[in-house]
Tab-separated table of C-alpha atoms in Angstrom:
chain	number	residue	atom	x	y	z
A	1	MET	CA	22.151	65.293	-22.545
A	2	THR	CA	24.815	65.495	-25.189
A	3	ASN	CA	28.134	66.394	-24.519
A	4	GLU	CA	28.020	69.819	-25.571
A	5	SER	CA	30.088	72.818	-23.326
A	6	ALA	CA	26.305	74.802	-24.183
A	7	ILE	CA	24.869	72.214	-21.441
A	8	PRO	CA	24.765	74.514	-18.555
A	9	ALA	CA	23.204	76.795	-20.243
A	10	GLN	CA	20.252	74.628	-21.161
A	11	LEU	CA	19.795	74.230	-16.930
A	12	ASP	CA	17.228	77.562	-15.580
A	13	ARG	CA	18.528	79.118	-12.357
A	14	PRO	CA	18.526	77.094	-9.557
A	15	GLU	CA	15.613	79.025	-7.990
A	16	ARG	CA	13.204	78.821	-10.928
A	17	MET	CA	13.975	74.796	-10.773
A	18	TRP	CA	13.493	74.524	-6.878
A	19	GLU	CA	9.892	76.277	-7.745
A	20	ARG	CA	9.279	73.633	-10.284
A	21	ALA	CA	10.339	71.183	-8.604
A	22	VAL	CA	8.375	71.570	-5.370
A	23	VAL	CA	5.546	71.898	-7.843
A	24	LEU	CA	6.240	68.635	-8.931
A	25	VAL	CA	6.306	67.013	-5.582
A	26	LEU	CA	2.970	68.630	-4.385
A	27	ILE	CA	1.233	67.199	-7.846
A	28	ALA	CA	2.740	63.772	-7.032
A	29	VAL	CA	1.818	63.959	-3.805
A	30	THR	CA	-2.220	64.838	-4.474
A	31	ARG	CA	-1.792	61.399	-6.872
A	32	THR	CA	0.087	58.278	-4.959
A	33	ALA	CA	1.022	57.477	-1.606
A	34	ARG	CA	4.953	57.187	-2.341
A	35	PRO	CA	5.541	60.102	-4.667
A	36	GLY	CA	9.810	59.206	-3.896
A	37	PHE	CA	10.679	62.317	-3.126
A	38	ARG	CA	12.885	63.051	0.386
A	39	LEU	CA	13.608	67.213	1.633
A	40	SER	CA	16.701	67.026	3.924
A	41	ASP	CA	18.429	70.805	4.466
A	42	ARG	CA	17.071	72.829	1.312
A	43	GLU	CA	17.822	69.477	-0.591
A	44	LEU	CA	14.904	67.418	-2.502
A	45	SER	CA	15.541	64.720	-4.174
A	46	CYS	CA	13.621	62.251	-6.480
A	47	SER	CA	14.075	58.212	-6.743
A	48	HIS	CA	12.796	56.421	-9.177
A	49	SER	CA	13.260	52.784	-10.722
A	50	ASN	CA	15.460	53.938	-13.272
A	51	GLY	CA	17.797	56.602	-11.054
A	52	GLY	CA	17.168	59.984	-9.442
A	53	TRP	CA	18.069	63.219	-8.747
A	54	ASN	CA	19.277	65.983	-6.354
A	55	LEU	CA	18.905	69.850	-6.331
A	56	ALA	CA	20.569	71.503	-3.409
A	57	LEU	CA	20.118	75.011	-2.650
A	58	ARG	CA	22.981	76.632	-0.978
A	59	GLN	CA	23.710	79.680	0.852
A	60	GLU	CA	25.202	82.817	-1.380
A	61	GLY	CA	23.436	82.140	-4.430
A	62	LYS	CA	25.051	78.867	-4.197
A	63	ALA	CA	23.550	75.246	-5.569
A	64	LEU	CA	24.187	71.502	-7.149
A	65	PHE	CA	22.340	69.727	-9.389
A	66	TYR	CA	23.327	65.662	-9.620
A	67	GLY	CA	21.853	62.331	-10.029
A	68	GLN	CA	22.388	59.305	-12.123
A	69	ASP	CA	19.910	57.517	-14.738
A	70	VAL	CA	21.308	54.107	-14.159
A	71	ASP	CA	20.881	52.818	-18.341
A	72	CYS	CA	22.262	56.021	-19.868
A	73	SER	CA	25.069	57.969	-17.518
A	74	GLU	CA	27.552	57.019	-19.747
A	75	THR	CA	29.978	58.692	-17.320
A	76	THR	CA	29.510	55.968	-15.151
A	77	TYR	CA	29.646	53.002	-17.870
A	78	GLY	CA	31.206	54.053	-20.983
A	79	GLY	CA	35.166	53.655	-20.074
A	80	ASP	CA	37.309	51.652	-17.384
A	81	LYS	CA	36.010	53.680	-14.167
A	82	PRO	CA	34.307	56.189	-13.848
A	83	VAL	CA	34.557	60.097	-15.133
A	84	ASP	CA	35.674	62.365	-12.268
A	85	LEU	CA	32.775	64.612	-12.095
A	86	LEU	CA	35.188	66.514	-9.260
A	87	VAL	CA	37.578	67.716	-11.463
A	88	ASN	CA	37.889	71.737	-11.093
A	89	ALA	CA	34.788	71.680	-8.465
A	90	PRO	CA	34.855	74.234	-5.620
A	91	GLU	CA	35.638	73.398	-2.476
A	92	TRP	CA	31.810	74.333	-0.726
A	93	LEU	CA	30.345	71.290	-2.192
A	94	PRO	CA	29.843	68.315	-0.267
A	95	VAL	CA	33.329	66.476	-2.091
A	96	ASP	CA	33.170	63.497	0.546
A	97	ARG	CA	29.789	62.247	-0.031
A	98	LEU	CA	30.141	63.134	-3.592
A	99	ARG	CA	33.627	61.483	-3.951
A	100	GLU	CA	32.216	58.310	-2.474
A	101	MET	CA	29.183	58.030	-5.149
A	102	ASN	CA	31.466	59.324	-7.519
A	103	ASP	CA	34.072	56.478	-7.165
A	104	SER	CA	31.201	54.167	-6.955
A	105	GLY	CA	29.871	54.415	-9.906
A	106	GLU	CA	26.334	56.046	-8.106
A	107	LEU	CA	26.903	59.569	-9.784
A	108	GLY	CA	26.361	60.050	-13.330
A	109	TYR	CA	26.086	63.911	-13.639
A	110	LEU	CA	26.883	66.792	-11.291
A	111	TYR	CA	26.310	69.919	-12.073
A	112	TRP	CA	27.015	73.286	-9.572
A	113	TRP	CA	25.933	76.714	-9.627
A	114	GLU	CA	27.777	79.744	-8.811
A	115	GLU	CA	28.351	83.504	-10.094
A	116	GLY	CA	25.103	82.828	-11.835
A	117	ARG	CA	25.884	80.052	-13.978
A	118	TRP	CA	26.092	76.343	-14.152
A	119	GLY	CA	29.413	74.637	-14.370
A	120	ARG	CA	30.887	70.822	-14.451
A	121	ALA	CA	33.661	68.753	-14.978
A	122	PRO	CA	34.773	68.241	-18.396
A	123	TYR	CA	33.686	65.347	-20.395
A	124	PRO	CA	36.271	62.746	-22.187
A	125	GLY	CA	34.725	62.554	-25.905
A	126	TYR	CA	33.332	58.692	-25.320
A	127	VAL	CA	30.724	60.686	-23.200
A	128	VAL	CA	27.526	61.481	-25.447
A	129	ASP	CA	24.975	61.096	-22.814
A	130	ASP	CA	25.161	61.966	-18.580
A	131	GLY	CA	21.712	60.437	-17.955
A	132	LEU	CA	20.963	64.252	-16.947
A	133	VAL	CA	17.464	64.580	-19.076
A	134	ALA	CA	16.480	60.585	-18.389
A	135	SER	CA	17.192	60.241	-14.860
A	136	CYS	CA	14.273	63.169	-14.844
A	137	ASP	CA	11.760	60.773	-16.977
A	138	GLY	CA	8.323	61.764	-15.829
A	139	TYR	CA	9.505	65.070	-13.940
A	140	ALA	CA	11.136	67.196	-17.304
A	141	GLY	CA	8.846	69.879	-15.711
A	142	ILE	CA	11.793	71.009	-13.389
A	143	PHE	CA	13.434	72.101	-16.846
A	144	ASP	CA	10.898	74.336	-18.293
A	145	ASP	CA	7.550	75.367	-17.937
A	146	ARG	CA	6.221	73.585	-20.779
A	147	SER	CA	7.222	70.601	-18.969
A	148	LEU	CA	5.675	71.138	-15.865
A	149	ALA	CA	2.497	72.031	-17.951
A	150	ASP	CA	2.627	68.446	-19.056
A	151	SER	CA	3.188	66.911	-15.494
A	152	PHE	CA	0.233	68.561	-14.471
A	153	ALA	CA	-1.803	66.466	-17.709
A	154	ASP	CA	-0.124	63.829	-16.971
A	155	ALA	CA	-1.241	63.604	-13.387
A	156	GLY	CA	-5.091	64.030	-14.723
A	157	TYR	CA	-5.166	67.668	-14.512
A	158	ARG	CA	-6.031	68.850	-17.938
A	159	ASP	CA	-7.505	72.387	-16.950
A	160	ARG	CA	-4.863	74.843	-17.993
A	161	SER	CA	-6.445	77.829	-15.635
A	162	ALA	CA	-6.240	75.351	-12.567
A	163	ALA	CA	-2.699	74.067	-13.293
A	164	GLU	CA	-1.597	77.846	-13.142
A	165	ARG	CA	-3.764	79.012	-10.057
A	166	PHE	CA	-2.111	76.276	-8.562
A	167	ILE	CA	1.520	77.322	-9.685
A	168	ALA	CA	1.230	80.876	-8.643
A	169	ARG	CA	0.047	79.904	-5.047
A	170	VAL	CA	3.633	78.334	-4.729
A	171	GLY	CA	5.260	80.745	-6.268
A	172	ALA	CA	3.383	83.187	-3.587
A	173	GLY	CA	3.583	80.599	-0.917
A	174	THR	CA	0.003	80.518	-0.048
A	175	VAL	CA	-0.649	76.805	-0.803
A	176	ASN	CA	-4.083	76.316	1.711
A	177	GLU	CA	-6.663	73.604	1.610
A	178	SER	CA	-8.689	75.255	-0.858
A	179	ALA	CA	-5.493	75.735	-2.714
A	180	VAL	CA	-5.198	72.165	-2.887
A	181	LYS	CA	-8.923	71.334	-3.419
A	182	ASP	CA	-9.272	73.397	-6.543
A	183	LEU	CA	-6.269	71.216	-8.032
A	184	MET	CA	-8.078	68.488	-7.360
A	185	GLY	CA	-11.212	69.286	-8.113
A	186	SER	CA	-9.786	69.477	-11.709
A	187	ALA	CA	-8.987	66.127	-12.037
A	188	ARG	CA	-10.479	64.735	-15.190
A	189	GLU	CA	-9.041	60.939	-14.708
A	190	PRO	CA	-8.894	59.270	-11.525
A	191	ALA	CA	-5.713	58.417	-9.369
A	192	PRO	CA	-3.951	55.358	-8.090
A	193	VAL	CA	-5.314	56.085	-4.303
A	194	PRO	CA	-8.508	58.621	-3.934
A	195	ARG	CA	-6.883	62.100	-4.755
A	196	GLU	CA	-9.168	63.317	-1.196
A	197	SER	CA	-7.504	61.076	0.953
A	198	ARG	CA	-4.174	63.096	0.018
A	199	LEU	CA	-4.636	65.965	1.286
A	200	PRO	CA	-3.422	65.847	4.814
A	201	SER	CA	0.037	64.795	3.244
A	202	ALA	CA	0.024	67.488	0.689
A	203	LEU	CA	-0.896	70.505	3.074
A	204	GLU	CA	2.339	68.890	4.794
A	205	TRP	CA	4.728	68.472	2.288
A	206	ALA	CA	3.654	72.405	1.281
A	207	ALA	CA	4.496	73.019	4.983
A	208	ARG	CA	7.549	71.300	4.774
A	209	LEU	CA	8.546	73.271	1.397
A	210	GLY	CA	7.869	76.553	2.676
A	211	VAL	CA	4.765	77.075	0.292
A	212	ALA	CA	2.332	76.878	2.682
A	213	GLU	CA	-0.221	79.668	3.159
A	214	ARG	CA	1.114	81.217	7.114
A	215	LEU	CA	-1.797	82.120	9.771
A	216	GLU	CA	-1.716	85.363	11.614
A	217	ALA	CA	-3.247	85.502	14.604
A	218	GLY	CA	-4.708	82.583	14.543
A	219	ARG	CA	-6.480	83.449	11.038
A	220	ALA	CA	-5.556	83.126	7.479
A	221	ARG	CA	-4.547	85.940	5.388
């Protein structure tokens, strides 16, 4: 991610990023037994060998997106000490936790959403890359729809119509067994573990993420 003032404008609205992130989780869960995601209190975290990212939705239309790529976050390794990413940060952020991460070199970037736009702390001139893009390596689908389509293909789901159907079910909050099986049935490449064995986990994650189809009076809608 280059050091340009327009960087926050390159991030989508947090609700759209969250929806894409949910799709990424479910893609990963249908393919592997260790997807590398964690969910707690409307905060979704993704970790991998080279870093990771966190997307959190807060009340009153607020959100934060933060993380680190351990090789590319010049905010962490470019100077004598980590860049203070909490400069100008709003009071509603979990400041104590983020301050600890920042001071210990565990935070490469921090963006906050309020009043309809993304903001961040100012960067020193030597910062060319804050690691945002690299921290999402393999999960760039969180940024835009084209990258999300690539995420399906990378997981072996190369049927575009099946991918579009699944995205629609996530958006409508109606993911169920048939929707997951429809996606799995479109796979053109084998997975590290049998996809069918991942069905219960995929449905559990869909429920936890709030996109599972609800039942009314014991029957599906």
